Coordinates of C-alpha atoms and ligand atoms in Angstrom, one line a residue:
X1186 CA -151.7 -6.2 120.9
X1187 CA -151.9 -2.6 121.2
X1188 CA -153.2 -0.5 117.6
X1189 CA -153.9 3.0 118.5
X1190 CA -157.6 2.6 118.5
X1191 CA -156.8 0.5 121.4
X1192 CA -154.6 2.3 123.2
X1193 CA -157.7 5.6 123.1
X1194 CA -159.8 2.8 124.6
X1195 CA -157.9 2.1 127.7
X1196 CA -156.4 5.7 128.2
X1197 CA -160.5 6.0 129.0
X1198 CA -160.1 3.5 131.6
X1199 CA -159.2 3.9 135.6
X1200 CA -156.1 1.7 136.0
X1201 CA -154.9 -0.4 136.6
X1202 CA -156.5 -3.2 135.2
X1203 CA -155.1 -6.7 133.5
X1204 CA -156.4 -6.8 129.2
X1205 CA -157.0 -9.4 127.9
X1206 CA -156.6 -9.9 124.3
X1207 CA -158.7 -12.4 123.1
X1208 CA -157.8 -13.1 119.9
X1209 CA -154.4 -13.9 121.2
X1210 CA -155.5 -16.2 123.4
X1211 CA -157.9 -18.1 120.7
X1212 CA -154.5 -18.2 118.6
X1213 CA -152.9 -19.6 121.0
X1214 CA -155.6 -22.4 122.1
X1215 CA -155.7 -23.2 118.6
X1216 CA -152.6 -24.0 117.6
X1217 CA -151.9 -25.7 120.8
X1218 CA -155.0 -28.3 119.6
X1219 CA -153.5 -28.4 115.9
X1220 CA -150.1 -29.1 117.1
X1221 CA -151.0 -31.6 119.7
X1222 CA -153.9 -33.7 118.0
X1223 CA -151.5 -34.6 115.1
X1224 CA -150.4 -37.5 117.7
X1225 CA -153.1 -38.0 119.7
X1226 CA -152.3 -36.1 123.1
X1227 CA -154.7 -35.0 125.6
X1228 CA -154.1 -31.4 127.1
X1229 CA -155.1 -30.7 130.5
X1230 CA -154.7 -27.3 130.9
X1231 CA -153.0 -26.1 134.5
X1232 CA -156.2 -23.9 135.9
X1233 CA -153.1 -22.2 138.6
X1234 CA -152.0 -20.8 135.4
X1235 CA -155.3 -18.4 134.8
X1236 CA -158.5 -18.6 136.2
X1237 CA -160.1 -15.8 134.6
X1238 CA -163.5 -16.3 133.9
X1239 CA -163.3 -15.3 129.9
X1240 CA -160.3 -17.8 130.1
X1241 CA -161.6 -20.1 131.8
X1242 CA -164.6 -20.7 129.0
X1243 CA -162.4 -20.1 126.6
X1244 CA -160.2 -23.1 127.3
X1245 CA -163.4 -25.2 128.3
X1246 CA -164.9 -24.5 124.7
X1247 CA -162.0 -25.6 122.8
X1248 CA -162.3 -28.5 124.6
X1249 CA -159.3 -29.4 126.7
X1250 CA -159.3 -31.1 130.5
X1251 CA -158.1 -29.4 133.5
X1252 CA -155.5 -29.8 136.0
X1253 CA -156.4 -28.7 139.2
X1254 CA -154.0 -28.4 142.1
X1255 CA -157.1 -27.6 144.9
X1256 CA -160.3 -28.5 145.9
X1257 CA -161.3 -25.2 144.5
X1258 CA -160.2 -25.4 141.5
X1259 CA -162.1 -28.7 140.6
X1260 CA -165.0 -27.3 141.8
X1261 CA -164.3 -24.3 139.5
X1262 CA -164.2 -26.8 136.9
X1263 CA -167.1 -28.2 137.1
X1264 CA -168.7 -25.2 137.2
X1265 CA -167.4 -24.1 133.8
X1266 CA -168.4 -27.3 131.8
X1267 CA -165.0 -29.4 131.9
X1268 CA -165.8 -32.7 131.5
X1269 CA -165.3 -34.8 135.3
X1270 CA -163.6 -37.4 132.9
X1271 CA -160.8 -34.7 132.4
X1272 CA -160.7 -33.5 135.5
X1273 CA -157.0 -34.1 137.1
X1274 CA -156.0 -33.3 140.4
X1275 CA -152.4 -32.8 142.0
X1276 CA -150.9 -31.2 144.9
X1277 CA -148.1 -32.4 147.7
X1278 CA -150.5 -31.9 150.3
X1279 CA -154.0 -32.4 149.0
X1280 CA -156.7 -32.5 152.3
X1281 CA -158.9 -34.6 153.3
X1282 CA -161.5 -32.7 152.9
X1283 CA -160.4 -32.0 149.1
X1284 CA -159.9 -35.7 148.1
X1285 CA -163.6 -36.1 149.6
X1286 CA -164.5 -33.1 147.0
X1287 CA -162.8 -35.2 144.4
X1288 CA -164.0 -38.0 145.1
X1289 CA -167.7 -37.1 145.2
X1290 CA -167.0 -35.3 141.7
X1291 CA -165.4 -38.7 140.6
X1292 CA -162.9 -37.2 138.7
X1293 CA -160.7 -39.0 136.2
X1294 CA -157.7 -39.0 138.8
X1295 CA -155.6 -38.3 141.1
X1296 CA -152.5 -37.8 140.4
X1297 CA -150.9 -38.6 144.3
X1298 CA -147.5 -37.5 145.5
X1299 CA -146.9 -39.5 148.4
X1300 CA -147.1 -42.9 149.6
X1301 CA -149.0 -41.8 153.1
X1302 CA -151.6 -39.5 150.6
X1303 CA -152.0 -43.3 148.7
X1304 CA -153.1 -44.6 152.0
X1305 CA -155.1 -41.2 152.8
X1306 CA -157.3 -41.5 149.2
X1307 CA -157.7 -45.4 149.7
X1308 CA -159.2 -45.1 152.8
X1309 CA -161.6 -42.2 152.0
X1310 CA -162.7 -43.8 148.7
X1311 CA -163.3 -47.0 150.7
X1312 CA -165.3 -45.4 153.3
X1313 CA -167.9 -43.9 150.4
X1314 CA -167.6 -47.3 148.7
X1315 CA -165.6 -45.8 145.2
X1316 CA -162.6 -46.6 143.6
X1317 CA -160.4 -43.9 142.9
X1318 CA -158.3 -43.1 139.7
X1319 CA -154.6 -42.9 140.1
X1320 CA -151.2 -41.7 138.3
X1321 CA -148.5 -42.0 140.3
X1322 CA -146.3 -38.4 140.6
X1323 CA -142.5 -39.4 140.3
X1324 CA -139.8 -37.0 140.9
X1325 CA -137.3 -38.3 138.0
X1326 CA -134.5 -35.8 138.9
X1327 CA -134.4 -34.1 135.9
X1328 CA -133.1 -30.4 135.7
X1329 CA -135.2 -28.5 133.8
X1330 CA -132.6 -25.5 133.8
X1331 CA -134.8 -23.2 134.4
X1332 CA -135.3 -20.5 137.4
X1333 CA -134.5 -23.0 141.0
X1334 CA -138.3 -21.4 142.1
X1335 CA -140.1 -22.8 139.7
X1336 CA -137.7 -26.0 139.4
X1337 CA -140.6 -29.1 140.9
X1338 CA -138.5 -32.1 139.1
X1339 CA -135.0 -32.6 141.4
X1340 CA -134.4 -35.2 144.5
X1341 CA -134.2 -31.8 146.6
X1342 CA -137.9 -30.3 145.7
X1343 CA -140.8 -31.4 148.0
X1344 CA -142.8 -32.8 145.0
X1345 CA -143.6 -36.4 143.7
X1346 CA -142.5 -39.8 144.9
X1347 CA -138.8 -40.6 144.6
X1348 CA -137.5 -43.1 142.3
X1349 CA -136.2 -45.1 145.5
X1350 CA -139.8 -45.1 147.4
X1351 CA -141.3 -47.0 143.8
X1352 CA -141.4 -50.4 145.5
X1353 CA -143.2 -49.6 148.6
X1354 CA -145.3 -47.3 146.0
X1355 CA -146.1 -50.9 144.2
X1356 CA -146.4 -52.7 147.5
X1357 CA -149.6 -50.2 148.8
X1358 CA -151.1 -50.0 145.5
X1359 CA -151.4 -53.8 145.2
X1360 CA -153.0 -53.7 149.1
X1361 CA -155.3 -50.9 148.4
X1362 CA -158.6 -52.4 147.6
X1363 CA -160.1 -49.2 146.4
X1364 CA -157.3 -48.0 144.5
X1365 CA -157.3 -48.2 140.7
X1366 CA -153.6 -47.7 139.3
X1367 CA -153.7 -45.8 135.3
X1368 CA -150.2 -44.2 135.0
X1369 CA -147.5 -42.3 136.3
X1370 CA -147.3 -38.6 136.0
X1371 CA -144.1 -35.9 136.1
X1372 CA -143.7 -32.4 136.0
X1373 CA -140.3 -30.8 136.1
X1374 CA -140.8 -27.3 136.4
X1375 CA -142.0 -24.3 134.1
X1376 CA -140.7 -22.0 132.0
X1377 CA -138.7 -24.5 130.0
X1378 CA -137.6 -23.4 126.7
X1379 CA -135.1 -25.8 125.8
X1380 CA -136.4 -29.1 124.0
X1381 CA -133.3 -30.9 124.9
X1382 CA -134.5 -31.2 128.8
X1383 CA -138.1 -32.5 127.4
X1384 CA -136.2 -35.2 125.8
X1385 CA -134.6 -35.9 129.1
X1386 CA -137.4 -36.5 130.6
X1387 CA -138.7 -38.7 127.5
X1388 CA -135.9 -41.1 128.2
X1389 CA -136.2 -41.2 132.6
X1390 CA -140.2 -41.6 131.3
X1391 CA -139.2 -44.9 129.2
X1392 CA -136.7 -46.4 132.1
X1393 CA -139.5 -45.9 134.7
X1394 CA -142.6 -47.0 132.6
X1395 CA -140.7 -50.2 131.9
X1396 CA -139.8 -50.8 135.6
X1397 CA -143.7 -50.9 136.1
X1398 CA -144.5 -53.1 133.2
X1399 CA -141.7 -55.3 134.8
X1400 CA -143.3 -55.5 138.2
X1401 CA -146.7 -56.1 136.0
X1402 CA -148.3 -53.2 136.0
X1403 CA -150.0 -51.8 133.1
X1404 CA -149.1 -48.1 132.7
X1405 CA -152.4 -46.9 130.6
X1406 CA -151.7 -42.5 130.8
X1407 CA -147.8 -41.3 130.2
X1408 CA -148.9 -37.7 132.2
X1409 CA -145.6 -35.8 131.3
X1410 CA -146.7 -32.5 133.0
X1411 CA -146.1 -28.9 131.7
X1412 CA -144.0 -26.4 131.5
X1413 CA -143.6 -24.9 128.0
X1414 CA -142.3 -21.7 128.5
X1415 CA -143.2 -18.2 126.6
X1416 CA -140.9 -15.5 124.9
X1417 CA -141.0 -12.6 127.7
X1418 CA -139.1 -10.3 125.4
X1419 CA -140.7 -10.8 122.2
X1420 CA -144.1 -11.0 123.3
X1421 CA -145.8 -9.3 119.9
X1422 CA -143.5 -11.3 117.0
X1423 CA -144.1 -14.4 119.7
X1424 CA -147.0 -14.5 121.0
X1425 CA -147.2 -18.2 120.2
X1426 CA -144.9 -20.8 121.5
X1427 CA -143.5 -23.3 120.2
X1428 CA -146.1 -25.8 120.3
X1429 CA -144.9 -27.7 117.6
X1430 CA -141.4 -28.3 118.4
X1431 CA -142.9 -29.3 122.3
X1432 CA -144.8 -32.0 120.6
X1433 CA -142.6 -33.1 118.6
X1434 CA -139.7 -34.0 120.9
X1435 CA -142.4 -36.1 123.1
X1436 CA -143.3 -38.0 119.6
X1437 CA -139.8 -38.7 118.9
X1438 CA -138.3 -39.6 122.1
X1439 CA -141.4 -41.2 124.5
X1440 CA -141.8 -45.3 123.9
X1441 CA -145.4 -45.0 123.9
X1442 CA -146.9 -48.4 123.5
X1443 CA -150.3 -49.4 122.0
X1444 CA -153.6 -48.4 124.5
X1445 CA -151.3 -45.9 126.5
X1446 CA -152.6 -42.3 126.7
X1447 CA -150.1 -39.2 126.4
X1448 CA -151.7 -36.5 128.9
X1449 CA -149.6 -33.3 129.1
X1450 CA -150.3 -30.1 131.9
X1451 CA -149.9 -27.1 129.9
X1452 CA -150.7 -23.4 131.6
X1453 CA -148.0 -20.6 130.8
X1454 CA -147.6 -21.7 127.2
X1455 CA -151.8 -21.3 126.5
X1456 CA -152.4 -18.1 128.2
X1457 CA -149.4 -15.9 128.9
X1458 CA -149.2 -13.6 126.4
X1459 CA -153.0 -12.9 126.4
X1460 CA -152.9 -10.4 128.8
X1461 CA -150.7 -7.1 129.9
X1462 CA -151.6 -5.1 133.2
X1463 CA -151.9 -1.7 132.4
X1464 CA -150.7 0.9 134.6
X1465 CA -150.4 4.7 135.0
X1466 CA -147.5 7.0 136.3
X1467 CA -148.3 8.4 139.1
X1468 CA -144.9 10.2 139.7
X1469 CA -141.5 10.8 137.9
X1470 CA -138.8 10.9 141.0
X1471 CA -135.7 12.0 139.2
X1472 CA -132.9 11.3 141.5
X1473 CA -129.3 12.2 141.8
X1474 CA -128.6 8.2 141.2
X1475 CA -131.5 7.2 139.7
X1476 CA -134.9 8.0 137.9
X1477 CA -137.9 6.4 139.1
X1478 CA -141.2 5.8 137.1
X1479 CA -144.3 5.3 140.5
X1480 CA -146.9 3.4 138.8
X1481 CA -149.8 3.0 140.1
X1482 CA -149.5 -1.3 140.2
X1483 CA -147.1 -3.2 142.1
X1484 CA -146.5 -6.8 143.5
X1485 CA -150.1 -6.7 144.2
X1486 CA -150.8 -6.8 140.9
X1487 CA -148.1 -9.0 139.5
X1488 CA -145.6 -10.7 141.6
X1489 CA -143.7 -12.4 139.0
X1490 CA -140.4 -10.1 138.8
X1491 CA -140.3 -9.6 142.6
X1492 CA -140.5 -13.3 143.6
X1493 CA -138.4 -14.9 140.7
X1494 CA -136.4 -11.7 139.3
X1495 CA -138.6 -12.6 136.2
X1496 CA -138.4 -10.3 132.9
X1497 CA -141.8 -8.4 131.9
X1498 CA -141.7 -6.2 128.8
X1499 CA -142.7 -2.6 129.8
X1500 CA -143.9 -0.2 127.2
X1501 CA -145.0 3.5 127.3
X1502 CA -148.3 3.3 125.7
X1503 CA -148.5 7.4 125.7
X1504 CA -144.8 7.6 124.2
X1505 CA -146.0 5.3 120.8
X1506 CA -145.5 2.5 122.9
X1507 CA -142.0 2.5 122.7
X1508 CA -140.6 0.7 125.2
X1509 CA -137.4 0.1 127.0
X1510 CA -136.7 -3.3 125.9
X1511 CA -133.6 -5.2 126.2
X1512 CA -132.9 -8.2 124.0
X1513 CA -131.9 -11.8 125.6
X1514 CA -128.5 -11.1 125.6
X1515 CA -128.7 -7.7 127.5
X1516 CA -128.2 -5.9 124.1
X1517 CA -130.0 -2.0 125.0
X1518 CA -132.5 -1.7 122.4
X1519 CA -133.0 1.6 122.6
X1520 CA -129.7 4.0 123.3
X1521 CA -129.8 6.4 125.5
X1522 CA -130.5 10.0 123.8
X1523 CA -132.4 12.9 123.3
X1524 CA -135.7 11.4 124.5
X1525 CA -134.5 8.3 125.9
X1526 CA -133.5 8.0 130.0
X1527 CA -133.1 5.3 132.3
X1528 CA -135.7 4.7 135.0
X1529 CA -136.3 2.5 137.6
X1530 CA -139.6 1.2 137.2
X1531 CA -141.5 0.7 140.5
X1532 CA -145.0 0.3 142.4
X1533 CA -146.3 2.1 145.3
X1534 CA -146.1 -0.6 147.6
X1535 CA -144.3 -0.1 150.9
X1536 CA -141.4 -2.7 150.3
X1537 CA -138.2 -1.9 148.1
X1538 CA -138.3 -5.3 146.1
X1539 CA -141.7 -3.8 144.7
X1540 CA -139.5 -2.9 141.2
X1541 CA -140.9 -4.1 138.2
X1542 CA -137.3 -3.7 136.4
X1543 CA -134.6 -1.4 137.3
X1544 CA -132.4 0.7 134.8
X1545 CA -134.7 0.0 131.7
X1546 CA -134.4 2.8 129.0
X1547 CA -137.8 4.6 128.2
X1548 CA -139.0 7.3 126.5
X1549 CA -138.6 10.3 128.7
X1550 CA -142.1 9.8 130.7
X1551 CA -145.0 11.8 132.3
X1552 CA -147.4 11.5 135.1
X1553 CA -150.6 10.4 133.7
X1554 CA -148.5 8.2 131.0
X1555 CA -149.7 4.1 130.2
X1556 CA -148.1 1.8 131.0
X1557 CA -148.0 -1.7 129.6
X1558 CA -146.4 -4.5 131.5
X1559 CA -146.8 -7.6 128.8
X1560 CA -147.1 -11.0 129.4
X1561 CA -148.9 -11.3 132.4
X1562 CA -152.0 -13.9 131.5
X1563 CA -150.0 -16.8 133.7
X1564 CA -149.1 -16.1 136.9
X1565 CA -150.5 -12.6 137.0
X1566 CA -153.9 -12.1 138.1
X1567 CA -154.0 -15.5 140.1
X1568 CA -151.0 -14.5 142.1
X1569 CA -152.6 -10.9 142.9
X1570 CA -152.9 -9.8 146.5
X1571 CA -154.2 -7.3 148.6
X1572 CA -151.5 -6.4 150.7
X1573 CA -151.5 -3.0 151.5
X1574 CA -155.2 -3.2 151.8
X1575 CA -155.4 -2.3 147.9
X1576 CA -158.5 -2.8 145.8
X1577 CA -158.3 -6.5 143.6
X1578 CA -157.9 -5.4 140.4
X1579 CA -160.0 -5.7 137.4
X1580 CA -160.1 -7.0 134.0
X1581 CA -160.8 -5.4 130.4
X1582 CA -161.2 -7.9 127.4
X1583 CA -160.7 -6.3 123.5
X1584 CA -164.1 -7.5 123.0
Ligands
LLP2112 N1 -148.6 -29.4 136.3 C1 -148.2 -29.2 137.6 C2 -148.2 -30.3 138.5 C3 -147.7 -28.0 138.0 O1 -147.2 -27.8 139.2 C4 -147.7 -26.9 137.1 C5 -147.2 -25.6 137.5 C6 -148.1 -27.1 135.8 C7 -148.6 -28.4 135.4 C8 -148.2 -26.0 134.8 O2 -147.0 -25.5 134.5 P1 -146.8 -24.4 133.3 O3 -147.2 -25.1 132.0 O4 -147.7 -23.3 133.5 O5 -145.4 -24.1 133.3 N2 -145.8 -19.0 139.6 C9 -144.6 -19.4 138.7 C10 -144.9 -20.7 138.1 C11 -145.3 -21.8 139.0 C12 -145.7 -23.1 138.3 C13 -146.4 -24.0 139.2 N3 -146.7 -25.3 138.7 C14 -144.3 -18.3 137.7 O6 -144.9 -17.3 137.8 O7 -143.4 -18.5 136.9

């Protein structure tokens, strides 16, 4: 991500700012669509991920839908060019006034969470004289082993309709005149790197799918969600995930019978390692129990490791972008010597969780140094703030 001629670039630049690599993303939009056209699938890509605007019409040109979780962010859709036939929108607690939004757009669906939000979207679609799209969200209480935050798919998480509530779910539908059932829909949480959860969820797909076609209904879109997760600690030998193993395990293990639809909600997996926010030292505090590095980003500018003790790679782009990586398994990467200490790596927020990463071995390091946290096109710039009253943060692009 980072040649040299880069790296004079952005040492011109007031930090900090989120770069976007471009190319990476393309590589990783593209073999996404390789990998999921071989059988068919539709990707809806999860706007919460990213809603940059190069992103944004990056995603739209190559073509897939988007999942929007807000009235906002269907709006935003529209306004990049999605198509309103690709247009999804989910969300526990969706408001009137956003289903009206929806509803007016007449997007493809919605995909509703609760019975009483059925009710809601029946009675608003009837009062402008529509029918409105739907794919029933189930919970399927499936662990998707990943961090408990960003866990969505277990009896004990506030999302989707419990297996339990499915009769009274088949009950309204078939007394809501303006309700047009297509599917059911699932996500089980994000960050998921192991393929043997995905087919987990392929076989609590085919139990449930069946249980409709037994009460009569015709399931026409299998929505399985996202949730593909990215390599935080190899972000330059992979920078692309694993699109074709994802697809795979849904090919092998989903019943999907003939007319149905495979939709799936991808966001981390497309964009993630697009970007890096780039930071500066502001001040080396050397301590009698520890060294800090003061950058001059925080939690304001990405969350991510205060909220779910998440792992960013942080290189020293003035030290030959070495970095004080650690592998999976904790192994140091770099031992501690000549030029090599251990620093606490921290923002200039006033809150002591604002630590990027604590004890991380770096190149001995300067005021004035760049910084590169990596990985930060999902979940980064969406979840910025301006607490503190700090300025929002802008955005460079490699071309
Ligand atoms: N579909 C639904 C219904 C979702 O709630 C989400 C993410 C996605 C799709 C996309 O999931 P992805 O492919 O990006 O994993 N802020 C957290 C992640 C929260 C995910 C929220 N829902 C983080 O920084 O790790």
């Amino acid at each position: 991500m980072f040649n040299n001629q880069t790296i004079t670039r952005l040492q011109q630049i007031e930090t900090p700012f989120y770069y976007y690599d471009l190319e990476v993303l393309n590589n990783s939009l593209l073999a996404c669509k390789q990998a999921s056209s071989k059988y068919g699938y539709h990707v809806h890509y999860a706007m919460k991920a990213n809603f940059n605007n190069k992103v944004l019409n990056a995603i739209q040109q190559f073509g897939f839908g988007a999942d929007c979780v807000s009235g906002n962010e269907v709006k935003a859709a529209i306004e990049y060019g999605f198509d309103k036939n690709n247009i999804v929108f989910a969300g526990v607690g969706k408001s009137d006034k956003e289903i009206n939004l929806a509803l007016d757009t007449d997007i493809f669906c919605f995909n509703a969470e609760s019975v009483e939000e059925l009710f809601v979207i029946d009675e608003l679609a009837k009062a402008k004289n529509k029918i409105a799209n739907i794919a029933i969200r189930i919970n399927p209480n499936v662990d998707a082993h990943t961090h408990h935050f960003i866990t969505t798919g277990l009896d004990e998480n506030k999302f989707g309709i419990n297996t339990w509530q499915l009769d009274d779910v088949v009950k309204t539908l078939r007394n809501c005149s303006h309700l047009q059932f297509l599917g059911i829909h699932f996500h089980i949480g994000s960050q998921i790197t192991d393929m043997e959860v995905y087919k987990n969820l392929c076989t609590r797909i085919n139990e449930i799918q069946d249980w409709f076609a037994e009460k009569g209904f015709v399931v026409k879109i299998l929505n399985v969600g996202g949730g593909l997760g990215v390599d935080y600690y190899n972000p330059d030998t992979n920078a692309i995930s694993d699109f074709e193993s994802y697809f795979k395990v849904f090919n092998q293990f989903l019943n999907v019978r003939v007319d149905q639809e495979v939709h799936f909600e991808l966001g981390r997996a497309l964009v993630a390692q697009s970007s890096a926010l780039i930071a500066r030292v502001l001040y080396v505090k050397n301590g009698l129990k520890k060294n800090f590095l003061v950058l001059d980003a925080g939690m304001t500018e990405l969350i991510r490791p205060m909220l779910y003790q998440a792992y960013h790679q942080i290189e020293n782009l003035s030290r030959n972008g070495e970095s004080g990586n650690i592998t999976e398994d904790n192994t140091p990467g770099l031992s501690i010597g000549k030029n090599v200490i251990q620093y606490d790596i921290v923002g200039p927020i006033c809150e002591s969780t604002d630590c990027f990463r604590k004890d991380v071995e770096m190149p001995i390091s300067f005021r004035g140094d760049l910084i590169a946290i990596r990985t930060t096109g999902a979940y980064g710039e969406v979840m910025a703030s301006s607490y503190n009253l700090r300025d929002r943060v802008k955005s460079v692009y490699s071309n």
